[in-house]
PDB file of C-alpha atoms and ligand atoms in Angstrom:
ATOM      1  CA  MET G 924      79.933  63.861  67.039  1.00 87.00           C
ATOM      2  CA  HIS G 925      83.610  64.278  67.716  1.00 95.00           C
ATOM      3  CA  LEU G 926      83.980  64.110  71.401  1.00 97.00           C
ATOM      4  CA  THR G 927      87.264  64.402  73.357  1.00 98.00           C
ATOM      5  CA  ASN G 928      86.367  62.568  76.630  1.00 98.00           C
ATOM      6  CA  ARG G 929      88.893  62.993  79.314  1.00 98.00           C
ATOM      7  CA  ALA G 930      86.306  62.441  82.077  1.00 98.00           C
ATOM      8  CA  GLY G 931      84.268  59.781  83.780  1.00 94.00           C
ATOM      9  CA  PRO G 932      81.981  59.102  86.784  1.00 96.00           C
ATOM     10  CA  ASP G 933      84.607  60.532  89.131  1.00 97.00           C
ATOM     11  CA  CYS G 934      84.372  63.903  87.497  1.00 98.00           C
ATOM     12  CA  VAL G 935      82.558  67.052  88.086  1.00 99.00           C
ATOM     13  CA  ALA G 936      81.547  68.963  84.992  1.00 99.00           C
ATOM     14  CA  LEU G 937      82.000  72.766  84.814  1.00 98.00           C
ATOM     15  CA  GLU G 938      80.514  74.908  82.249  1.00 98.00           C
ATOM     16  CA  THR G 939      82.090  77.552  80.001  1.00 98.00           C
ATOM     17  CA  THR G 940      79.165  79.926  79.475  1.00 98.00           C
ATOM     18  CA  LEU G 941      79.392  81.283  82.960  1.00 97.00           C
ATOM     19  CA  LEU G 942      83.104  81.898  82.325  1.00 98.00           C
ATOM     20  CA  ALA G 943      82.616  83.515  78.845  1.00 97.00           C
ATOM     21  CA  HIS G 944      79.482  85.422  79.476  1.00 95.00           C
ATOM     22  CA  GLY G 945      78.593  85.453  83.161  1.00 94.00           C
ATOM     23  CA  VAL G 946      81.691  87.466  84.399  1.00 96.00           C
ATOM     24  CA  PRO G 947      83.766  90.107  82.955  1.00 95.00           C
ATOM     25  CA  ARG G 948      86.187  88.442  80.677  1.00 96.00           C
ATOM     26  CA  GLU G 949      89.337  89.465  82.611  1.00 96.00           C
ATOM     27  CA  ALA G 950      87.931  87.604  85.688  1.00 97.00           C
ATOM     28  CA  ALA G 951      87.325  84.364  83.696  1.00 98.00           C
ATOM     29  CA  PRO G 952      90.668  82.678  83.567  1.00 97.00           C
ATOM     30  CA  ALA G 953      91.296  82.826  87.300  1.00 98.00           C
ATOM     31  CA  LEU G 954      87.751  81.724  88.132  1.00 98.00           C
ATOM     32  CA  ALA G 955      88.278  78.614  85.790  1.00 98.00           C
ATOM     33  CA  ARG G 956      91.508  77.840  87.613  1.00 98.00           C
ATOM     34  CA  ASP G 957      89.972  78.354  90.996  1.00 98.00           C
ATOM     35  CA  LEU G 958      86.874  76.272  90.301  1.00 98.00           C
ATOM     36  CA  GLU G 959      89.048  73.291  89.052  1.00 98.00           C
ATOM     37  CA  ALA G 960      91.314  73.545  92.183  1.00 98.00           C
ATOM     38  CA  ILE G 961      88.138  73.552  94.556  1.00 98.00           C
ATOM     39  CA  VAL G 962      86.871  70.474  92.750  1.00 98.00           C
ATOM     40  CA  ARG G 963      90.215  68.680  93.262  1.00 98.00           C
ATOM     41  CA  ASP G 964      90.669  69.735  96.894  1.00 98.00           C
ATOM     42  CA  ALA G 965      87.107  68.324  97.649  1.00 98.00           C
ATOM     43  CA  GLY G 966      87.979  64.989  96.261  1.00 97.00           C
ATOM     44  CA  ALA G 967      86.857  64.874  92.649  1.00 98.00           C
ATOM     45  CA  ARG G 968      88.208  65.588  89.236  1.00 98.00           C
ATOM     46  CA  PRO G 969      87.212  68.729  87.244  1.00 98.00           C
ATOM     47  CA  ALA G 970      85.942  68.404  83.729  1.00 98.00           C
ATOM     48  CA  THR G 971      85.342  71.799  81.981  1.00 98.00           C
ATOM     49  CA  VAL G 972      83.017  71.483  79.027  1.00 98.00           C
ATOM     50  CA  GLY G 973      83.068  73.341  75.751  1.00 98.00           C
ATOM     51  CA  VAL G 974      83.146  73.152  71.958  1.00 98.00           C
ATOM     52  CA  LEU G 975      86.327  74.147  70.173  1.00 98.00           C
ATOM     53  CA  ARG G 976      86.467  74.190  66.301  1.00 97.00           C
ATOM     54  CA  GLY G 977      83.729  71.732  65.913  1.00 98.00           C
ATOM     55  CA  GLY G 978      84.884  69.347  68.586  1.00 98.00           C
ATOM     56  CA  ALA G 979      83.162  68.706  71.896  1.00 98.00           C
ATOM     57  CA  VAL G 980      85.526  68.568  74.863  1.00 98.00           C
ATOM     58  CA  VAL G 981      84.748  67.111  78.250  1.00 98.00           C
ATOM     59  CA  GLY G 982      87.681  67.865  80.303  1.00 98.00           C
ATOM     60  CA  MET G 983      89.293  70.881  78.694  1.00 98.00           C
ATOM     61  CA  ASN G 984      93.006  71.316  79.077  1.00 98.00           C
ATOM     62  CA  ASP G 985      94.612  74.804  79.921  1.00 97.00           C
ATOM     63  CA  GLU G 986      95.491  75.303  76.308  1.00 98.00           C
ATOM     64  CA  GLU G 987      91.955  74.644  75.043  1.00 98.00           C
ATOM     65  CA  LEU G 988      90.346  76.870  77.767  1.00 98.00           C
ATOM     66  CA  GLY G 989      92.915  79.586  77.167  1.00 97.00           C
ATOM     67  CA  ALA G 990      92.164  79.513  73.437  1.00 97.00           C
ATOM     68  CA  MET G 991      88.473  79.828  74.162  1.00 98.00           C
ATOM     69  CA  LEU G 992      88.748  82.747  76.712  1.00 98.00           C
ATOM     70  CA  ALA G 993      91.123  84.688  74.433  1.00 97.00           C
ATOM     71  CA  MET G 994      88.496  84.899  71.783  1.00 96.00           C
ATOM     72  CA  GLU G 995      86.977  88.438  71.753  1.00 93.00           C
ATOM     73  CA  ARG G 996      83.413  87.069  71.212  1.00 94.00           C
ATOM     74  CA  VAL G 997      82.524  83.480  72.122  1.00 97.00           C
ATOM     75  CA  ALA G 998      79.139  82.125  71.047  1.00 97.00           C
ATOM     76  CA  LYS G 999      76.682  80.638  73.570  1.00 97.00           C
ATOM     77  CA  GLY G1000      75.616  77.090  72.769  1.00 98.00           C
ATOM     78  CA  ASN G1001      72.548  75.447  74.400  1.00 97.00           C
ATOM     79  CA  SER G1002      70.991  72.120  73.289  1.00 97.00           C
ATOM     80  CA  SER G1003      69.157  73.758  70.368  1.00 97.00           C
ATOM     81  CA  ASN G1004      72.268  75.155  68.579  1.00 97.00           C
ATOM     82  CA  LEU G1005      74.988  72.828  69.964  1.00 98.00           C
ATOM     83  CA  GLY G1006      74.695  70.663  66.690  1.00 98.00           C
ATOM     84  CA  VAL G1007      75.118  73.613  64.419  1.00 98.00           C
ATOM     85  CA  PHE G1008      78.543  74.397  66.007  1.00 98.00           C
ATOM     86  CA  LEU G1009      79.607  70.677  65.898  1.00 98.00           C
ATOM     87  CA  SER G1010      78.706  70.353  62.319  1.00 98.00           C
ATOM     88  CA  ALA G1011      80.015  73.719  61.171  1.00 97.00           C
ATOM     89  CA  GLY G1012      83.381  73.365  62.933  1.00 97.00           C
ATOM     90  CA  GLY G1013      82.491  76.161  65.191  1.00 98.00           C
ATOM     91  CA  THR G1014      83.522  77.145  68.771  1.00 98.00           C
ATOM     92  CA  CYS G1015      81.078  77.967  71.578  1.00 98.00           C
ATOM     93  CA  ALA G1016      80.807  78.054  75.432  1.00 98.00           C
ATOM     94  CA  THR G1017      78.203  75.560  76.747  1.00 98.00           C
ATOM     95  CA  THR G1018      75.170  76.556  78.892  1.00 98.00           C
ATOM     96  CA  VAL G1019      73.657  74.316  81.481  1.00 98.00           C
ATOM     97  CA  SER G1020      71.654  72.456  78.797  1.00 98.00           C
ATOM     98  CA  ALA G1021      74.525  71.792  76.412  1.00 98.00           C
ATOM     99  CA  THR G1022      76.905  71.000  79.276  1.00 98.00           C
ATOM    100  CA  MET G1023      74.345  68.467  80.641  1.00 98.00           C
ATOM    101  CA  GLU G1024      74.154  66.955  77.172  1.00 98.00           C
ATOM    102  CA  LEU G1025      77.889  66.520  76.624  1.00 98.00           C
ATOM    103  CA  ALA G1026      78.540  65.492  80.374  1.00 98.00           C
ATOM    104  CA  ALA G1027      75.877  62.737  80.054  1.00 98.00           C
ATOM    105  CA  ALA G1028      77.619  61.586  76.823  1.00 98.00           C
ATOM    106  CA  ALA G1029      80.851  61.284  78.582  1.00 98.00           C
ATOM    107  CA  GLY G1030      79.362  59.525  81.644  1.00 98.00           C
ATOM    108  CA  VAL G1031      79.794  62.359  84.095  1.00 98.00           C
ATOM    109  CA  ARG G1032      77.046  62.401  86.580  1.00 98.00           C
ATOM    110  CA  VAL G1033      77.563  65.575  88.596  1.00 98.00           C
ATOM    111  CA  PHE G1034      77.953  69.134  87.264  1.00 98.00           C
ATOM    112  CA  ALA G1035      78.357  72.530  89.143  1.00 99.00           C
ATOM    113  CA  THR G1036      77.133  75.872  87.949  1.00 98.00           C
ATOM    114  CA  GLY G1037      75.933  79.101  89.394  1.00 98.00           C
ATOM    115  CA  GLY G1038      72.201  79.299  88.671  1.00 97.00           C
ATOM    116  CA  VAL G1039      70.215  77.546  85.913  1.00 97.00           C
ATOM    117  CA  GLY G1040      68.136  79.451  83.417  1.00 96.00           C
ATOM    118  CA  GLY G1041      64.292  79.282  83.507  1.00 96.00           C
ATOM    119  CA  VAL G1042      61.116  81.146  82.667  1.00 96.00           C
ATOM    120  CA  HIS G1043      61.759  84.888  81.893  1.00 91.00           C
ATOM    121  CA  LYS G1044      59.502  87.596  80.745  1.00 82.00           C
ATOM    122  CA  MET G1045      60.963  90.906  79.930  1.00 77.00           C
ATOM    123  CA  ARG G1046      58.496  93.879  79.318  1.00 76.00           C
ATOM    124  CA  GLY G1047      57.599  93.956  75.714  1.00 77.00           C
ATOM    125  CA  GLY G1048      59.494  90.777  74.882  1.00 80.00           C
ATOM    126  CA  PRO G1049      58.225  87.217  74.181  1.00 88.00           C
ATOM    127  CA  LEU G1050      58.015  84.666  76.925  1.00 90.00           C
ATOM    128  CA  ASP G1051      61.572  83.190  77.164  1.00 92.00           C
ATOM    129  CA  VAL G1052      62.013  79.687  78.617  1.00 95.00           C
ATOM    130  CA  SER G1053      65.597  78.527  78.846  1.00 95.00           C
ATOM    131  CA  ALA G1054      66.551  75.182  77.200  1.00 97.00           C
ATOM    132  CA  ASP G1055      68.147  74.508  80.578  1.00 98.00           C
ATOM    133  CA  ILE G1056      64.704  73.353  81.949  1.00 98.00           C
ATOM    134  CA  LEU G1057      63.679  70.694  79.488  1.00 98.00           C
ATOM    135  CA  ALA G1058      67.382  69.317  79.522  1.00 98.00           C
ATOM    136  CA  PHE G1059      66.506  67.905  83.022  1.00 98.00           C
ATOM    137  CA  THR G1060      64.059  65.641  81.232  1.00 98.00           C
ATOM    138  CA  ARG G1061      66.778  64.130  78.864  1.00 98.00           C
ATOM    139  CA  PHE G1062      70.008  63.846  80.553  1.00 98.00           C
ATOM    140  CA  PRO G1063      70.892  61.955  83.770  1.00 98.00           C
ATOM    141  CA  VAL G1064      73.073  64.646  85.458  1.00 98.00           C
ATOM    142  CA  ALA G1065      72.749  66.173  88.898  1.00 99.00           C
ATOM    143  CA  VAL G1066      73.232  69.915  88.635  1.00 98.00           C
ATOM    144  CA  VAL G1067      74.388  71.651  91.686  1.00 98.00           C
ATOM    145  CA  SER G1068      73.393  75.270  91.603  1.00 98.00           C
ATOM    146  CA  SER G1069      72.131  78.076  93.861  1.00 98.00           C
ATOM    147  CA  GLY G1070      68.730  77.513  92.328  1.00 93.00           C
ATOM    148  CA  VAL G1071      67.778  79.594  89.357  1.00 93.00           C
ATOM    149  CA  LYS G1072      68.813  83.204  88.396  1.00 87.00           C
ATOM    150  CA  ALA G1073      67.041  85.866  90.400  1.00 88.00           C
ATOM    151  CA  ILE G1074      66.491  87.935  87.260  1.00 90.00           C
ATOM    152  CA  LEU G1075      63.851  85.314  86.289  1.00 92.00           C
ATOM    153  CA  ASP G1076      60.325  84.725  87.173  1.00 94.00           C
ATOM    154  CA  VAL G1077      61.449  82.430  90.115  1.00 96.00           C
ATOM    155  CA  ALA G1078      57.964  81.125  90.977  1.00 97.00           C
ATOM    156  CA  SER G1079      57.238  80.142  87.357  1.00 97.00           C
ATOM    157  CA  THR G1080      60.555  78.496  87.073  1.00 97.00           C
ATOM    158  CA  ARG G1081      60.012  76.412  90.022  1.00 98.00           C
ATOM    159  CA  GLU G1082      56.600  75.280  88.699  1.00 97.00           C
ATOM    160  CA  ALA G1083      58.316  74.336  85.415  1.00 98.00           C
ATOM    161  CA  PHE G1084      60.347  71.846  87.223  1.00 98.00           C
ATOM    162  CA  GLU G1085      57.198  70.420  88.767  1.00 97.00           C
ATOM    163  CA  THR G1086      55.727  70.267  85.220  1.00 98.00           C
ATOM    164  CA  ILE G1087      58.520  68.321  83.591  1.00 98.00           C
ATOM    165  CA  GLY G1088      58.738  66.041  86.616  1.00 97.00           C
ATOM    166  CA  ALA G1089      62.373  66.633  87.734  1.00 98.00           C
ATOM    167  CA  PRO G1090      63.142  66.593  91.277  1.00 98.00           C
ATOM    168  CA  VAL G1091      64.481  69.648  93.056  1.00 98.00           C
ATOM    169  CA  ILE G1092      66.427  68.817  96.323  1.00 98.00           C
ATOM    170  CA  GLY G1093      68.010  71.222  98.807  1.00 98.00           C
ATOM    171  CA  TRP G1094      71.449  70.790 100.471  1.00 98.00           C
ATOM    172  CA  ARG G1095      70.724  71.894 103.881  1.00 98.00           C
ATOM    173  CA  THR G1096      67.821  74.092 102.841  1.00 98.00           C
ATOM    174  CA  ASN G1097      63.902  73.754 102.484  1.00 98.00           C
ATOM    175  CA  ALA G1098      63.716  76.931 100.496  1.00 98.00           C
ATOM    176  CA  PHE G1099      64.236  77.216  96.803  1.00 98.00           C
ATOM    177  CA  PRO G1100      67.200  79.558  96.511  1.00 98.00           C
ATOM    178  CA  ALA G1101      67.312  82.283  93.778  1.00 96.00           C
ATOM    179  CA  PHE G1102      70.964  82.871  92.982  1.00 96.00           C
ATOM    180  CA  TYR G1103      71.867  85.926  95.154  1.00 96.00           C
ATOM    181  CA  LEU G1104      69.030  85.164  97.582  1.00 97.00           C
ATOM    182  CA  ARG G1105      69.038  82.251  99.860  1.00 97.00           C
ATOM    183  CA  ASP G1106      65.204  82.061  99.704  1.00 97.00           C
ATOM    184  CA  GLY G1107      63.504  82.578  96.431  1.00 96.00           C
ATOM    185  CA  GLY G1108      60.067  82.212  97.849  1.00 96.00           C
ATOM    186  CA  ALA G1109      59.346  78.487  96.837  1.00 97.00           C
ATOM    187  CA  ARG G1110      60.127  75.118  98.351  1.00 98.00           C
ATOM    188  CA  VAL G1111      62.340  72.154  97.335  1.00 98.00           C
ATOM    189  CA  ASP G1112      60.894  68.650  97.052  1.00 98.00           C
ATOM    190  CA  ALA G1113      63.195  67.158  99.698  1.00 98.00           C
ATOM    191  CA  ARG G1114      66.017  68.416 101.931  1.00 98.00           C
ATOM    192  CA  PHE G1115      69.266  66.592 102.667  1.00 99.00           C
ATOM    193  CA  ASP G1116      71.651  67.377 105.491  1.00 98.00           C
ATOM    194  CA  ASP G1117      73.849  64.388 105.073  1.00 98.00           C
ATOM    195  CA  MET G1118      76.202  63.954 102.099  1.00 98.00           C
ATOM    196  CA  PRO G1119      76.195  60.140 101.838  1.00 98.00           C
ATOM    197  CA  GLU G1120      72.411  60.098 102.053  1.00 98.00           C
ATOM    198  CA  MET G1121      72.084  62.779  99.289  1.00 98.00           C
ATOM    199  CA  ALA G1122      74.702  60.865  97.196  1.00 98.00           C
ATOM    200  CA  ARG G1123      72.574  57.722  97.482  1.00 98.00           C
ATOM    201  CA  PHE G1124      69.257  59.390  96.587  1.00 98.00           C
ATOM    202  CA  VAL G1125      71.110  61.176  93.544  1.00 98.00           C
ATOM    203  CA  ARG G1126      72.789  57.957  92.324  1.00 98.00           C
ATOM    204  CA  ASP G1127      69.642  55.905  92.511  1.00 98.00           C
ATOM    205  CA  GLU G1128      67.422  58.584  91.090  1.00 98.00           C
ATOM    206  CA  LEU G1129      69.726  59.068  87.978  1.00 98.00           C
ATOM    207  CA  ARG G1130      69.765  55.328  87.422  1.00 97.00           C
ATOM    208  CA  ARG G1131      66.097  54.755  87.993  1.00 97.00           C
ATOM    209  CA  THR G1132      64.893  57.593  85.591  1.00 97.00           C
ATOM    210  CA  GLY G1133      67.611  58.604  83.320  1.00 97.00           C
ATOM    211  CA  ARG G1134      66.876  62.200  83.780  1.00 98.00           C
ATOM    212  CA  GLY G1135      68.477  65.147  85.792  1.00 98.00           C
ATOM    213  CA  VAL G1136      68.118  66.222  89.312  1.00 98.00           C
ATOM    214  CA  LEU G1137      68.514  69.945  90.476  1.00 98.00           C
ATOM    215  CA  VAL G1138      70.454  70.182  93.651  1.00 98.00           C
ATOM    216  CA  CYS G1139      70.021  73.402  95.337  1.00 98.00           C
ATOM    217  CA  ASN G1140      72.824  74.969  97.418  1.00 98.00           C
ATOM    218  CA  PRO G1141      71.948  78.452  98.607  1.00 98.00           C
ATOM    219  CA  ILE G1142      74.628  81.117  98.371  1.00 98.00           C
ATOM    220  CA  PRO G1143      76.719  81.276 101.587  1.00 98.00           C
ATOM    221  CA  GLU G1144      75.035  83.547 104.152  1.00 98.00           C
ATOM    222  CA  ALA G1145      78.019  85.890 104.332  1.00 97.00           C
ATOM    223  CA  ASP G1146      77.857  86.574 100.561  1.00 97.00           C
ATOM    224  CA  GLU G1147      73.973  86.917 100.291  1.00 97.00           C
ATOM    225  CA  ILE G1148      72.635  90.209  98.840  1.00 97.00           C
ATOM    226  CA  ALA G1149      70.201  92.197 100.870  1.00 96.00           C
ATOM    227  CA  PRO G1150      66.689  91.778  99.248  1.00 94.00           C
ATOM    228  CA  ASP G1151      66.112  95.591  98.954  1.00 95.00           C
ATOM    229  CA  ASP G1152      69.384  96.226  97.341  1.00 96.00           C
ATOM    230  CA  TRP G1153      68.666  93.452  94.942  1.00 95.00           C
ATOM    231  CA  ARG G1154      65.176  94.680  93.979  1.00 94.00           C
ATOM    232  CA  ARG G1155      66.617  98.223  93.324  1.00 96.00           C
ATOM    233  CA  TRP G1156      69.574  96.920  91.175  1.00 97.00           C
ATOM    234  CA  LEU G1157      67.348  94.505  89.157  1.00 94.00           C
ATOM    235  CA  ARG G1158      64.885  97.344  88.370  1.00 94.00           C
ATOM    236  CA  GLU G1159      67.635  99.606  87.246  1.00 95.00           C
ATOM    237  CA  ALA G1160      69.482  96.795  85.270  1.00 94.00           C
ATOM    238  CA  GLU G1161      66.309  95.824  83.405  1.00 90.00           C
ATOM    239  CA  SER G1162      65.414  99.472  82.380  1.00 90.00           C
ATOM    240  CA  ARG G1163      69.044  99.920  81.295  1.00 91.00           C
ATOM    241  CA  VAL G1164      68.840  96.945  79.119  1.00 88.00           C
ATOM    242  CA  GLU G1165      65.474  98.018  77.832  1.00 83.00           C
ATOM    243  CA  THR G1166      66.577 101.628  76.915  1.00 80.00           C
ATOM    244  CA  GLU G1167      69.687 100.244  75.127  1.00 78.00           C
ATOM    245  CA  GLY G1168      67.233  98.606  72.657  1.00 70.00           C
ATOM    246  CA  GLY G1169      66.597  95.494  74.745  1.00 66.00           C
ATOM    247  CA  ALA G1170      68.528  92.308  74.658  1.00 67.00           C
ATOM    248  CA  GLY G1171      66.537  89.416  73.316  1.00 69.00           C
ATOM    249  CA  GLY G1172      67.011  85.775  73.256  1.00 78.00           C
ATOM    250  CA  ARG G1173      70.381  84.472  74.081  1.00 85.00           C
ATOM    251  CA  ASP G1174      71.755  87.861  74.874  1.00 87.00           C
ATOM    252  CA  ALA G1175      69.269  88.624  77.693  1.00 86.00           C
ATOM    253  CA  THR G1176      70.951  86.784  80.565  1.00 87.00           C
ATOM    254  CA  PRO G1177      74.481  88.045  79.803  1.00 91.00           C
ATOM    255  CA  SER G1178      73.280  91.626  79.293  1.00 92.00           C
ATOM    256  CA  ILE G1179      71.315  91.707  82.567  1.00 93.00           C
ATOM    257  CA  LEU G1180      74.114  90.193  84.593  1.00 93.00           C
ATOM    258  CA  ALA G1181      76.614  92.563  83.122  1.00 94.00           C
ATOM    259  CA  ALA G1182      74.419  95.594  83.959  1.00 95.00           C
ATOM    260  CA  LEU G1183      73.921  94.344  87.441  1.00 96.00           C
ATOM    261  CA  HIS G1184      77.677  93.854  87.988  1.00 95.00           C
ATOM    262  CA  GLU G1185      78.168  97.525  87.142  1.00 96.00           C
ATOM    263  CA  ILE G1186      75.151  98.998  89.010  1.00 97.00           C
ATOM    264  CA  SER G1187      75.957  97.275  92.114  1.00 97.00           C
ATOM    265  CA  GLY G1188      79.678  98.399  91.992  1.00 97.00           C
ATOM    266  CA  GLY G1189      80.792  94.796  91.739  1.00 97.00           C
ATOM    267  CA  ALA G1190      78.639  93.285  94.652  1.00 97.00           C
ATOM    268  CA  THR G1191      76.497  91.020  92.280  1.00 96.00           C
ATOM    269  CA  LEU G1192      79.807  89.700  90.672  1.00 97.00           C
ATOM    270  CA  ARG G1193      81.403  89.046  94.077  1.00 97.00           C
ATOM    271  CA  ALA G1194      78.343  87.138  95.180  1.00 97.00           C
ATOM    272  CA  ASN G1195      78.140  85.319  91.794  1.00 97.00           C
ATOM    273  CA  ILE G1196      81.797  84.052  92.157  1.00 98.00           C
ATOM    274  CA  ALA G1197      81.273  83.140  95.823  1.00 98.00           C
ATOM    275  CA  LEU G1198      78.222  80.972  95.022  1.00 98.00           C
ATOM    276  CA  VAL G1199      79.716  79.233  91.995  1.00 98.00           C
ATOM    277  CA  LYS G1200      82.711  78.300  94.021  1.00 98.00           C
ATOM    278  CA  ASP G1201      80.572  77.005  96.943  1.00 98.00           C
ATOM    279  CA  ASN G1202      78.602  74.983  94.304  1.00 98.00           C
ATOM    280  CA  ALA G1203      81.754  73.446  92.905  1.00 99.00           C
ATOM    281  CA  ARG G1204      82.783  72.445  96.438  1.00 98.00           C
ATOM    282  CA  VAL G1205      79.414  70.810  97.249  1.00 99.00           C
ATOM    283  CA  ALA G1206      79.239  69.169  93.699  1.00 99.00           C
ATOM    284  CA  ALA G1207      82.794  67.604  94.295  1.00 99.00           C
ATOM    285  CA  ARG G1208      81.754  66.385  97.725  1.00 98.00           C
ATOM    286  CA  LEU G1209      78.498  64.767  96.236  1.00 98.00           C
ATOM    287  CA  CYS G1210      80.553  63.188  93.481  1.00 98.00           C
ATOM    288  CA  ALA G1211      83.056  61.745  95.944  1.00 98.00           C
ATOM    289  CA  ALA G1212      80.272  60.410  98.009  1.00 98.00           C
ATOM    290  CA  MET G1213      78.678  58.770  94.947  1.00 98.00           C
ATOM    291  CA  MET G1214      82.004  57.026  94.165  1.00 98.00           C
ATOM    292  CA  GLU G1215      82.023  55.599  97.683  1.00 97.00           C
ATOM    293  CA  ILE G1216      78.684  53.864  97.225  1.00 96.00           C
ATOM    294  CA  ARG G1217      79.339  50.193  96.444  1.00 83.00           C
ATOM    295  CA  GLY G1218      78.472  49.244  92.778  1.00 73.00           C
ATOM    296  CA  SER G1219      78.230  52.754  91.509  1.00 67.00           C
TER     297      SER G1219
HETATM  298  N1  PSU V  47      75.425  80.603  86.297  1.00 57.80           N
HETATM  299  C1  PSU V  47      76.163  81.824  86.449  1.00 57.80           C
HETATM  300  N2  PSU V  47      76.316  82.528  85.421  1.00 57.80           N
HETATM  301  C2  PSU V  47      75.774  82.234  84.096  1.00 57.80           C
HETATM  302  C3  PSU V  47      75.115  81.109  83.887  1.00 57.80           C
HETATM  303  C4  PSU V  47      74.931  80.223  85.007  1.00 57.80           C
HETATM  304  O1  PSU V  47      76.601  82.073  87.533  1.00 57.80           O
HETATM  305  O2  PSU V  47      76.083  83.037  83.073  1.00 57.80           O
HETATM  306  C5  PSU V  47      74.627  80.654  82.538  1.00 57.80           C
HETATM  307  C6  PSU V  47      74.451  79.031  82.441  1.00 57.80           C
HETATM  308  O3  PSU V  47      75.185  78.525  81.435  1.00 57.80           O
HETATM  309  C7  PSU V  47      72.876  79.012  82.010  1.00 57.80           C
HETATM  310  C8  PSU V  47      72.721  80.324  81.376  1.00 57.80           C
HETATM  311  O4  PSU V  47      72.709  77.842  81.155  1.00 57.80           O
HETATM  312  O5  PSU V  47      73.369  81.225  82.043  1.00 57.80           O
HETATM  313  C9  PSU V  47      71.300  80.611  81.013  1.00 57.80           C
HETATM  314  O6  PSU V  47      71.135  81.392  79.872  1.00 57.80           O
HETATM  315  P1  PSU V  47      69.710  81.517  79.245  1.00 57.80           P
HETATM  316  O7  PSU V  47      68.767  82.173  80.315  1.00 57.80           O
HETATM  317  O8  PSU V  47      69.937  82.280  77.987  1.00 57.80           O
HETATM  318  O9  PSU V  47      69.181  80.170  78.942  1.00 57.80           O
HETATM  319 MN1   MN V  48      66.545  82.487  76.959  1.00 57.80          MN
END
């Protein structure tokens, strides 16, 4: 693999799929800049991850990120098709699974995203389980997220983490959050209220097991979406995507997110951006605290 590694253990990985597919394209460059600035301000170094013309990059520069986000259509790379882009000289944004894979190869231990993928069942479609889940069994990276996307079967997704034996921990929460909602209806394995304590746990766990940790940071209270609005919007978004012929496989998540952003008049987009930024802040603080542990 051709890997340009500008990162290391003092870095927080950021992914490109949420930029290229999770928000309207015109919002992506500013979000990318803001996330990198937030990580720096909180005491770590940002390392945005993507694949450009067959080369994996951990720590994309402005030119590389600008080139990717200027493309009209950017492919979505997860652990299953990452190698195809690498071998064919292709370009793709990386999802949680592919970002974990490349971050691990670059020695990066902390990664911030919005929400991880999981178990999804759309009416009439097959059972869709994101590659994100199993990536936690393979790559020693702590992923700071607002739990899993609320468009998923949240309870089954939480069970899947139990099945694969990856720890799910809460930053100042006992509840397993679901993206726009602070409480997704399930629990975390352990709650941490103190950053050095969480840093020690994460550092030791990554070393001991060689696999990932899901760190759950609920969306800030002020940005949470009212559950009633959420249920209404999701029903409408799903039926819209279905009547438009459905969106299978890799298009499912981007299509539903885009429909939600429209139906909610931008409320879900604002909430999404707010939670991603907060996750970047917490991830950077976690990374900085891990760097302070002697011998790490
Ligand atoms: N977080 C966001 N927006 C996103 C994602 C995360 O706020 O779009 C992306 C991540 O890259 C995650 C992907 O891996 O959604 C899940 O896609 P799928 O369900 O197809 O596995
Ligand atoms: Mn999927």
